[in-house]
CSV table of C-alpha atoms and ligand atoms in Angstrom, one decimal:
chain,number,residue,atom,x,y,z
A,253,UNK,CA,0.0,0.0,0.0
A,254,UNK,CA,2.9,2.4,1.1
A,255,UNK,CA,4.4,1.6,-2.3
A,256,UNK,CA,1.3,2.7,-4.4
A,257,UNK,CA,1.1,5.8,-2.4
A,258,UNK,CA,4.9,6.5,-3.4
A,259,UNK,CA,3.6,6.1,-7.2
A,260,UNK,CA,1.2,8.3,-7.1
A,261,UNK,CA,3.2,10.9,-5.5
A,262,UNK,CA,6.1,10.4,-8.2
A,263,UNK,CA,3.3,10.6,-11.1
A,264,UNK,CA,1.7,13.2,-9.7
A,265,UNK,CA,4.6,15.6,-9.8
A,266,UNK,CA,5.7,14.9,-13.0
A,267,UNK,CA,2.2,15.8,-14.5
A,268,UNK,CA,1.9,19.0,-11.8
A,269,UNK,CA,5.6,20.2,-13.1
A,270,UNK,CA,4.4,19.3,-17.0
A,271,UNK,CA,1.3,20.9,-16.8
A,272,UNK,CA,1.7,23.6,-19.7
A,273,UNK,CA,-1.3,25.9,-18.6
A,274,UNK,CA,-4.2,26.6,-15.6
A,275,UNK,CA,-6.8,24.4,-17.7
A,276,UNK,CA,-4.4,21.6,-17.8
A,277,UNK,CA,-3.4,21.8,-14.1
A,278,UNK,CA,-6.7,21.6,-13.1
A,279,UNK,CA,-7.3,18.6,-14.8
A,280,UNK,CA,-4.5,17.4,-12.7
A,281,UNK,CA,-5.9,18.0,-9.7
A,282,UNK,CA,-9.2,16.9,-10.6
A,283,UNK,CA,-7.8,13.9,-11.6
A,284,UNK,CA,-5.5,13.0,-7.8
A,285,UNK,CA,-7.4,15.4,-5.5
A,286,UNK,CA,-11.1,15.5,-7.3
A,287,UNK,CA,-14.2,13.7,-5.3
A,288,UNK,CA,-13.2,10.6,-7.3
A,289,UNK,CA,-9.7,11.3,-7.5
A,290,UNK,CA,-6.8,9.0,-6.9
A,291,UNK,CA,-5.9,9.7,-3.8
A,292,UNK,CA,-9.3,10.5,-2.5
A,293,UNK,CA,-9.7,6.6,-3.9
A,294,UNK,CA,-7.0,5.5,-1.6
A,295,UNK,CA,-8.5,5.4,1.3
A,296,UNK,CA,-11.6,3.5,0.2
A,297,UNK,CA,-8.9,0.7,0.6
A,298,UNK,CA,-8.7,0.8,4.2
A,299,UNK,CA,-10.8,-1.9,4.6
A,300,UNK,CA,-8.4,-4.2,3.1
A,301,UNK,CA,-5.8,-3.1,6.0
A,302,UNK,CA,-5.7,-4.5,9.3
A,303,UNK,CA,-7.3,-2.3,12.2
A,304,UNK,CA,-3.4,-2.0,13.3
A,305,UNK,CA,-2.1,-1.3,10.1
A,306,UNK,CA,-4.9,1.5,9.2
A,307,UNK,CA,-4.2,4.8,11.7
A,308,UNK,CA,-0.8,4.9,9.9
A,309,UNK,CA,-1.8,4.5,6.4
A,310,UNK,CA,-4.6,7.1,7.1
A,311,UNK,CA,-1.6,9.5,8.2
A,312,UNK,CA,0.4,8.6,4.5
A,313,UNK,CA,-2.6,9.3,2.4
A,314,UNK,CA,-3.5,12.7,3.8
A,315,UNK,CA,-0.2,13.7,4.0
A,316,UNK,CA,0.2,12.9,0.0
A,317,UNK,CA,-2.3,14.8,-0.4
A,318,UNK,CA,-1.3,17.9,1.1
A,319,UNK,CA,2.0,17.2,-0.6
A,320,UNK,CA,0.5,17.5,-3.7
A,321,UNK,CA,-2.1,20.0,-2.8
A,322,UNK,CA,1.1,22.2,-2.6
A,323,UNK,CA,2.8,21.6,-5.2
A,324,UNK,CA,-0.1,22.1,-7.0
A,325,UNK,CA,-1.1,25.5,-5.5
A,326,UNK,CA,2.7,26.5,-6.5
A,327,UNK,CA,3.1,25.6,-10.0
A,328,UNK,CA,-0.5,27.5,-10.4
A,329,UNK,CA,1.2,30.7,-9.3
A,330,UNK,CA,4.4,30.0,-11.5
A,331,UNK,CA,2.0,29.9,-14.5
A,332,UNK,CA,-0.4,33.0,-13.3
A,333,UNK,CA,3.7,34.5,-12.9
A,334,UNK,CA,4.4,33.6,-16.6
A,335,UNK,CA,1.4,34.8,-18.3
A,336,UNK,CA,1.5,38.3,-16.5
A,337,UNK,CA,5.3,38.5,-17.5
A,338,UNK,CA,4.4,37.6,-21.1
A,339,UNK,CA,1.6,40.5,-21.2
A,340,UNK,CA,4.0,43.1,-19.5
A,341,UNK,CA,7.1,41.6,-22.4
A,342,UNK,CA,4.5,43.0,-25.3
A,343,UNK,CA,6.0,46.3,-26.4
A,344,UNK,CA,2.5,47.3,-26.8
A,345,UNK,CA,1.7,46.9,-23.3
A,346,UNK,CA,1.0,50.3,-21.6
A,347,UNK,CA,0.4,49.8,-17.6
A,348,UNK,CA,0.0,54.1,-17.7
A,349,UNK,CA,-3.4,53.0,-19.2
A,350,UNK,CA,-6.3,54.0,-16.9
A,351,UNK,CA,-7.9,50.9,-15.8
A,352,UNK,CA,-12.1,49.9,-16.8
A,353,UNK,CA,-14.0,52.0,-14.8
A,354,UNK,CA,-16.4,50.2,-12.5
A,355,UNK,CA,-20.2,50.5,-13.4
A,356,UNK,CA,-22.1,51.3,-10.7
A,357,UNK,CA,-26.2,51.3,-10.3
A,358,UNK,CA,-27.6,54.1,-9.1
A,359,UNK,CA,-31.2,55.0,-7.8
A,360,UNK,CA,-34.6,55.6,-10.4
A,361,UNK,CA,-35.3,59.0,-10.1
A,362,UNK,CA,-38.5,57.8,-9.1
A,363,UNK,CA,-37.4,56.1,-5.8
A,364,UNK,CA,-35.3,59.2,-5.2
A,365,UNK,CA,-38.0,61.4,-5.1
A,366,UNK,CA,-40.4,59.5,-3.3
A,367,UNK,CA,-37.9,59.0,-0.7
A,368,UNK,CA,-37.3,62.7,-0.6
A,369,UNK,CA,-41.4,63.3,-0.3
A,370,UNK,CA,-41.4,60.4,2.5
A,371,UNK,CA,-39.0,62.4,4.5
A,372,UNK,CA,-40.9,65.8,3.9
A,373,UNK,CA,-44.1,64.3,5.2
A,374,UNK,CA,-42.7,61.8,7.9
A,375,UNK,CA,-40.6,65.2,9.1
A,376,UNK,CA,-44.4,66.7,9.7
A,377,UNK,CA,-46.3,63.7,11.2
A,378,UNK,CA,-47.7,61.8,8.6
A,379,UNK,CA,-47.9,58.1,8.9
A,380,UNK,CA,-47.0,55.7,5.3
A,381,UNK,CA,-49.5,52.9,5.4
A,382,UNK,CA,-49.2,50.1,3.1
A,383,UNK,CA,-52.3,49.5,0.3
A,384,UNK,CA,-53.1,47.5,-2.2
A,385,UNK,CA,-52.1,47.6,-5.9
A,386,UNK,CA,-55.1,45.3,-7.1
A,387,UNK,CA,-58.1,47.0,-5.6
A,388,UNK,CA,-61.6,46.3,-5.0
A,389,UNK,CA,-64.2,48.3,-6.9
A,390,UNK,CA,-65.5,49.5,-4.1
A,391,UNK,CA,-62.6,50.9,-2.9
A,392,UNK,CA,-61.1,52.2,-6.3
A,393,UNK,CA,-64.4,54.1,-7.0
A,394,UNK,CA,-67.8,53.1,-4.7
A,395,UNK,CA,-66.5,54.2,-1.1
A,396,UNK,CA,-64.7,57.9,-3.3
A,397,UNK,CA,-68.4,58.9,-3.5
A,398,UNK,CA,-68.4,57.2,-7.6
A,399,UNK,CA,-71.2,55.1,-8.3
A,400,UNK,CA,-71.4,53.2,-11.2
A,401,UNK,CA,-73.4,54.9,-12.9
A,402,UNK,CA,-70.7,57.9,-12.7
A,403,UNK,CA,-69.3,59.7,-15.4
A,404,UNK,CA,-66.1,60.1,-13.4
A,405,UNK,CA,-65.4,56.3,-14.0
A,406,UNK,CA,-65.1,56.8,-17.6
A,407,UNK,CA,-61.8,59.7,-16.9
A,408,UNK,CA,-60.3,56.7,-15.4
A,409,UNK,CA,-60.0,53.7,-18.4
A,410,UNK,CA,-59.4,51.0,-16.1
A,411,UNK,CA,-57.5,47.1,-16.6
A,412,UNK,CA,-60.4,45.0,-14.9
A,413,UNK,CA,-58.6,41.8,-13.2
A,414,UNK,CA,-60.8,38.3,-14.3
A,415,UNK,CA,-61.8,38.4,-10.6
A,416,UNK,CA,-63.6,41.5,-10.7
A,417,UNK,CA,-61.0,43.5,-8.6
A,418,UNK,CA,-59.0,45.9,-10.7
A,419,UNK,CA,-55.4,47.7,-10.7
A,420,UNK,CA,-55.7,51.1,-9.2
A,421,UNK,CA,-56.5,54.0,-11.4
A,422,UNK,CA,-55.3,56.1,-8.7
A,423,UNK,CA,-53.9,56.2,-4.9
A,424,UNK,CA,-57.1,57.6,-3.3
A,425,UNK,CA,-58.3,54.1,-2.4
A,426,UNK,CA,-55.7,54.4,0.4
A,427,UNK,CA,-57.4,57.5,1.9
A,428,UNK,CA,-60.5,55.2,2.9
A,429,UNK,CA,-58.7,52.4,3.9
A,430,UNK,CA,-56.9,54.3,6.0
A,431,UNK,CA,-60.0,55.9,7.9
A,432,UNK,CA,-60.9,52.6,8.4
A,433,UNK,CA,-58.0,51.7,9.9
A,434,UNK,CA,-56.6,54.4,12.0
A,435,UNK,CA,-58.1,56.6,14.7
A,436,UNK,CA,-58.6,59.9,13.8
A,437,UNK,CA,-57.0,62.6,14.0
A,438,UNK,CA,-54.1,61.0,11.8
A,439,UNK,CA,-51.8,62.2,8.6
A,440,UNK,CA,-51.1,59.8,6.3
A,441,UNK,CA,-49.6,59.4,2.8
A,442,UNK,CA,-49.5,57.1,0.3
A,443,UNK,CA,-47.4,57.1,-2.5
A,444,UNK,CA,-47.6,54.1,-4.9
A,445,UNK,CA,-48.0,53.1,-9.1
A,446,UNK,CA,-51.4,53.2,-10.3
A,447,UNK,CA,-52.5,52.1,-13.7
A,448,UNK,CA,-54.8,52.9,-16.3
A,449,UNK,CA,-55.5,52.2,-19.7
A,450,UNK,CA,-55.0,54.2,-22.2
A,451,UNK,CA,-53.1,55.4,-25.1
A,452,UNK,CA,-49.4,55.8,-24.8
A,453,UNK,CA,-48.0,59.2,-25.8
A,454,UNK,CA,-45.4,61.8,-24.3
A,455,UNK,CA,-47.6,62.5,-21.3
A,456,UNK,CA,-49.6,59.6,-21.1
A,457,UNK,CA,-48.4,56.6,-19.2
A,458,UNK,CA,-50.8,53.0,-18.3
A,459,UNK,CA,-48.1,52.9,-15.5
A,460,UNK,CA,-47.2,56.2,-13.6
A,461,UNK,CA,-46.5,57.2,-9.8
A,462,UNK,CA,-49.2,58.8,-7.8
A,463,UNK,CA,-48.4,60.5,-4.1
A,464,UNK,CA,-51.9,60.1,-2.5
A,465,UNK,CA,-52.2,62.7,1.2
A,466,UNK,CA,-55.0,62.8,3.6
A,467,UNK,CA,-55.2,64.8,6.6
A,468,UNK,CA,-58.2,64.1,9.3
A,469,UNK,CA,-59.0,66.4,12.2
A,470,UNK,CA,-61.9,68.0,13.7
A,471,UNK,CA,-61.0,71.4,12.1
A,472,UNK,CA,-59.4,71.6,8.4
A,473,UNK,CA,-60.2,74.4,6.4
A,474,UNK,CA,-59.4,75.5,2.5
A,475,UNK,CA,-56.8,77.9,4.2
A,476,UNK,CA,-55.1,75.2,5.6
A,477,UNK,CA,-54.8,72.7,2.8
A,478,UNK,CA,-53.5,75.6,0.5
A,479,UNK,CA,-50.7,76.2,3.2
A,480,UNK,CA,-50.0,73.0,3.6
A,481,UNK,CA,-49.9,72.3,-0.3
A,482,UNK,CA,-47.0,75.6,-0.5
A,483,UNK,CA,-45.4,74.5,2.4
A,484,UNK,CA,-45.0,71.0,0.3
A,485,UNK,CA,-43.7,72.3,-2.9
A,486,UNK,CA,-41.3,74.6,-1.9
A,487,UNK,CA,-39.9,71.8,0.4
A,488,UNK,CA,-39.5,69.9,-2.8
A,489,UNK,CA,-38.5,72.1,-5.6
A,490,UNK,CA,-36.3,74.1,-2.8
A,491,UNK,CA,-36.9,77.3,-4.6
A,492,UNK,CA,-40.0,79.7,-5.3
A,493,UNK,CA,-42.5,77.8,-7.9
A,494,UNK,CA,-45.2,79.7,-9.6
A,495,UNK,CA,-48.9,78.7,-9.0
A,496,UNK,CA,-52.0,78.8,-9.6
A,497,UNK,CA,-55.1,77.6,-8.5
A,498,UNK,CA,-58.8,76.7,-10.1
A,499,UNK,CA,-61.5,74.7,-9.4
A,500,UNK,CA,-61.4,71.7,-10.1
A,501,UNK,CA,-64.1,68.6,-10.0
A,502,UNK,CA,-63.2,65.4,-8.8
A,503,UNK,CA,-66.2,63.4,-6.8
A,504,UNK,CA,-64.8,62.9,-3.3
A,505,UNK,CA,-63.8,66.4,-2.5
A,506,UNK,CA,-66.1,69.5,-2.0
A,507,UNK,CA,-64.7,72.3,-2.7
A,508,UNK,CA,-61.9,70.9,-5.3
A,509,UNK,CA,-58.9,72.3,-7.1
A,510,UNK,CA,-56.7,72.2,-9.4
A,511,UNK,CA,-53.5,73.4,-8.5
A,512,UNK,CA,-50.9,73.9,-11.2
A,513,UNK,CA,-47.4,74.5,-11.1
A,514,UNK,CA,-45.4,76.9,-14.2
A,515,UNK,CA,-44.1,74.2,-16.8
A,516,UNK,CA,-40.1,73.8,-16.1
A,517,UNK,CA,-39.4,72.0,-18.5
A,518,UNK,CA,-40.1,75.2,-21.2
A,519,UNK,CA,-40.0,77.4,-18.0
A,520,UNK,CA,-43.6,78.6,-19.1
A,521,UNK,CA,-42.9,78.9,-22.7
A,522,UNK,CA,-45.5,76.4,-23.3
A,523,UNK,CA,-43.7,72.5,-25.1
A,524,UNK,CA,-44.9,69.3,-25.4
A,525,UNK,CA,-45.3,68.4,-21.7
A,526,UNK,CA,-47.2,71.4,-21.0
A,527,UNK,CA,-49.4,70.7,-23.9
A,528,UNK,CA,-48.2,74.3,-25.4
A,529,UNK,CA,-50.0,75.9,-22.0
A,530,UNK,CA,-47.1,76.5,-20.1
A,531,UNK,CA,-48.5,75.1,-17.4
A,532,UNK,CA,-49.0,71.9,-15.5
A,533,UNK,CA,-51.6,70.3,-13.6
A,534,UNK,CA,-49.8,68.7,-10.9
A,535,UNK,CA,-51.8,68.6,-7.9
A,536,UNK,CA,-55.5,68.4,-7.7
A,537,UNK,CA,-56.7,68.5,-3.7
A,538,UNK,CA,-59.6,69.5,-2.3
A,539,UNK,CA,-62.0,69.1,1.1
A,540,UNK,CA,-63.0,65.4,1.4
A,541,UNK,CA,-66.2,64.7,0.4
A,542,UNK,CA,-69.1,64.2,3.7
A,543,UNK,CA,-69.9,60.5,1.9
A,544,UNK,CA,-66.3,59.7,2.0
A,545,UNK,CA,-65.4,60.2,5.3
A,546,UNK,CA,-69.0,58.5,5.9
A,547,UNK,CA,-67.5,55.4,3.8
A,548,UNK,CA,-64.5,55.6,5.7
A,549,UNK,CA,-66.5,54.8,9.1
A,550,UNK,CA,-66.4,58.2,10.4
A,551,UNK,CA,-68.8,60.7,11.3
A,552,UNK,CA,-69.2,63.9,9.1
A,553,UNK,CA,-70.5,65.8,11.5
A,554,UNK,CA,-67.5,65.4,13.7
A,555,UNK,CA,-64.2,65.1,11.2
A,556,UNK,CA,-63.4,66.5,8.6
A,557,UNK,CA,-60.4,66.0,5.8
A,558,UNK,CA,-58.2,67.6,3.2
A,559,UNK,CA,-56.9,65.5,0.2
A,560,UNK,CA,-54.4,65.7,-2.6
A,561,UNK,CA,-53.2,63.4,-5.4
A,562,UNK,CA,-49.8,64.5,-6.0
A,563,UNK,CA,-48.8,63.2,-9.8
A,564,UNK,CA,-45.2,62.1,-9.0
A,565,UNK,CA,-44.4,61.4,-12.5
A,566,UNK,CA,-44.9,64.6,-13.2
A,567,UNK,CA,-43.2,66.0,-10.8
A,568,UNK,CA,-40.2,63.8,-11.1
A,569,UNK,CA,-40.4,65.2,-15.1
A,570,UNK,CA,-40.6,69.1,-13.6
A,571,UNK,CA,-37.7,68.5,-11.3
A,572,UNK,CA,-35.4,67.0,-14.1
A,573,UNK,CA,-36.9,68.1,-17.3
A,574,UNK,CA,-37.8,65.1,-18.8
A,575,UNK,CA,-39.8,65.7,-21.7
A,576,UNK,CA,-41.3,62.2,-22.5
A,577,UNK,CA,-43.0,60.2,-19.4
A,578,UNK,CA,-42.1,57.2,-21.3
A,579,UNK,CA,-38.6,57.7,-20.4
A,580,UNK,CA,-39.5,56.8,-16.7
A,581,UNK,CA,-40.9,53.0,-17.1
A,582,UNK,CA,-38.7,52.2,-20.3
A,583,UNK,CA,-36.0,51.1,-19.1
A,584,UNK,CA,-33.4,52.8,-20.9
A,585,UNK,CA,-30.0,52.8,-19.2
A,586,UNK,CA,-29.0,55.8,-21.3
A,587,UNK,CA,-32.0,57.7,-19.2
A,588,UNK,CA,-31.3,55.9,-16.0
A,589,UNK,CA,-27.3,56.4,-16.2
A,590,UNK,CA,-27.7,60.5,-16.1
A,591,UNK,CA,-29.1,59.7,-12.3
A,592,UNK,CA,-26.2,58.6,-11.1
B,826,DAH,N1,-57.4,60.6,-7.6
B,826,DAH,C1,-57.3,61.7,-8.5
B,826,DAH,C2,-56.8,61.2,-9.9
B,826,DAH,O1,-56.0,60.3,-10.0
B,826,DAH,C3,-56.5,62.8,-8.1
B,826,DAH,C4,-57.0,63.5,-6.9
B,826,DAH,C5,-57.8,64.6,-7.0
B,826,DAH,C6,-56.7,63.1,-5.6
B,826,DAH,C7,-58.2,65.3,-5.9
B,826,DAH,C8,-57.2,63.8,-4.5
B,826,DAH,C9,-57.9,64.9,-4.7
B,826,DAH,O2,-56.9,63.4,-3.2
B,826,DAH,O3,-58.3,65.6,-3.6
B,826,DAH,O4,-57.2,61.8,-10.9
């Protein structure tokens, strides 16, 4: 036995010191040191040994292997040795070169901004519930004061799911799952993709980011929510932004508005984004609606609400001038890289 471990040892050297290249040398140790490997084969024989004969021939086997583990691990670094030496021989080799820069991912401008808005809001006591993306009909459109029969439904083109649920045409369902859920008086925002289906063009998206916000309390007043909303957008753009406010109709707020913000992408100049108006709608709001906070299990009489649906796609196009809100879901590294 002691002789056939000497073989293997002598063999195994002369292949380890022949072996021309890495590939080859692996083969080599594959074929001593590998699972089913020579050596690893060796002490399968045991049984064939006397119970006095065995500790010792235990103690020959592994140390052949380690043996040849190392000289193994050594003519590996001779060859890794060689081919470096051969690269830094060419006369064309330049180490002066700069080296492959490392690519690095970076954040969607999306996820920055809502991070930014989350710390605005969290900064001024509002809670971040989760909701659901696939949504009842009840509390997509029935419990925002839109019956069926409601015109409203149709501003909405909705992707109906085979189970009757849907995917949210907009965050609002969160403001009535969160009366529900919470005791008022609470804050709460909820920012989040909603879906709708319609024709693709460079403001339309069936995919885009919504920023739903809902304050309840016993006293909220129109004063208040218009604050609150300039409070919010100078937080965000960080500088003075031109509004403007008008009535707007949306069936779970009385009174609502439209509050619009100057274009920045044509800084009011009127382009494509702004539909040549040179300005943009960007967050309707408005005094929750007496049926909604009555869907929402609370009494009318006693709280009351402000709402707004920020559209965060937008707003991440304002803040970086984007011009095409297809940019945003496509995908296109070239978009994505500038973000870094
Ligand atoms: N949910 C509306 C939409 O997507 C936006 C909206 C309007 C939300 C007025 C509100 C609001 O909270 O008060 O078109």
């Amino acid at each position: 036995m002691s002789e056939m471990i000497r073989e293997i040892l002598v063999a195994a050297a002369g292949e380890v010191e022949a072996a021309a290249d890495e590939r080859v040398l692996k083969e080599v140790e594959v074929k001593y040191l590998g699972k089913k490997g020579l050596v690893t084969g060796l002490m399968n024989r045991m049984r064939e040994l006397t119970p006095a004969e065995r500790p010792g021939f235990g103690k020959s086997v592994n140390e052949a292997k380690d043996t040849i583990q190392r000289q193994i691990d050594s003519r590996r670094n001779g060859l890794k040795a060689q081919v470096l030496m051969k690269e830094v021989a060419d006369p064309f080799y330049d180490p002066t070169l700069p080296g492959l820069p490392e690519v690095e991912g970076s954040l969607h401008p999306l996820t920055v901004i809502t991070q930014e808005l989350e710390e605005i809001f969290r900064s001024m006591g509002f809670i971040i519930p989760d909701y659901p993306e696939a949504e009842s009909e009840f509390f997509n459109f029935e419990a925002l004061n839109i019956p069926s029969d409601h015109p409203a439904r149709d501003m909405q083109d909705t992707f109906w799911l085979k189970d009757g649920n849907l995917l949210r045409t907009h965050t609002s369902p969160g403001q009535v799952r969160a009366m529900r859920e919470f005791a008022p008086p609470f804050r709460a925002i909820f920012p989040g993709k909603v879906y709708r289906y319609e024709a693709v063009d460079a403001s339309h998206e069936h995919t885009f980011h919504q920023v739903e916000g809902l304050m309840v309390d016993r006293e909220v007043s129109v004063a208040n929510l218009i604050h609150s909303m300039k409070v919010l957008l100078g937080r965000i753009f960080k500088r003075d932004v031109k509004i403007r406010l008008r009535p707007g109709y949306f069936p779970f707020v009385e009174p609502g508005f439209e509050l619009d913000i100057e274009c920045a992408v044509c800084g009011g100049k009127g382009c494509s984004v702004c539909k040549k108006s040179g300005w943009v709608e960007l967050l309707p709001c408005g005094l929750v609606h007496p049926n909604v906070i009555r869907f929402g299990g609370l009494d009318p009489t006693e709280w009351h609400g402000w709402a707004f649906g920020l559209g965060l796609s937008r707003l991440v196009m304002m803040k970086y001038q984007v011009n095409d809100i297809r940019h945003l879901m496509g995908g296109d590294l070239r978009f994505l890289e500038q973000f870094r």
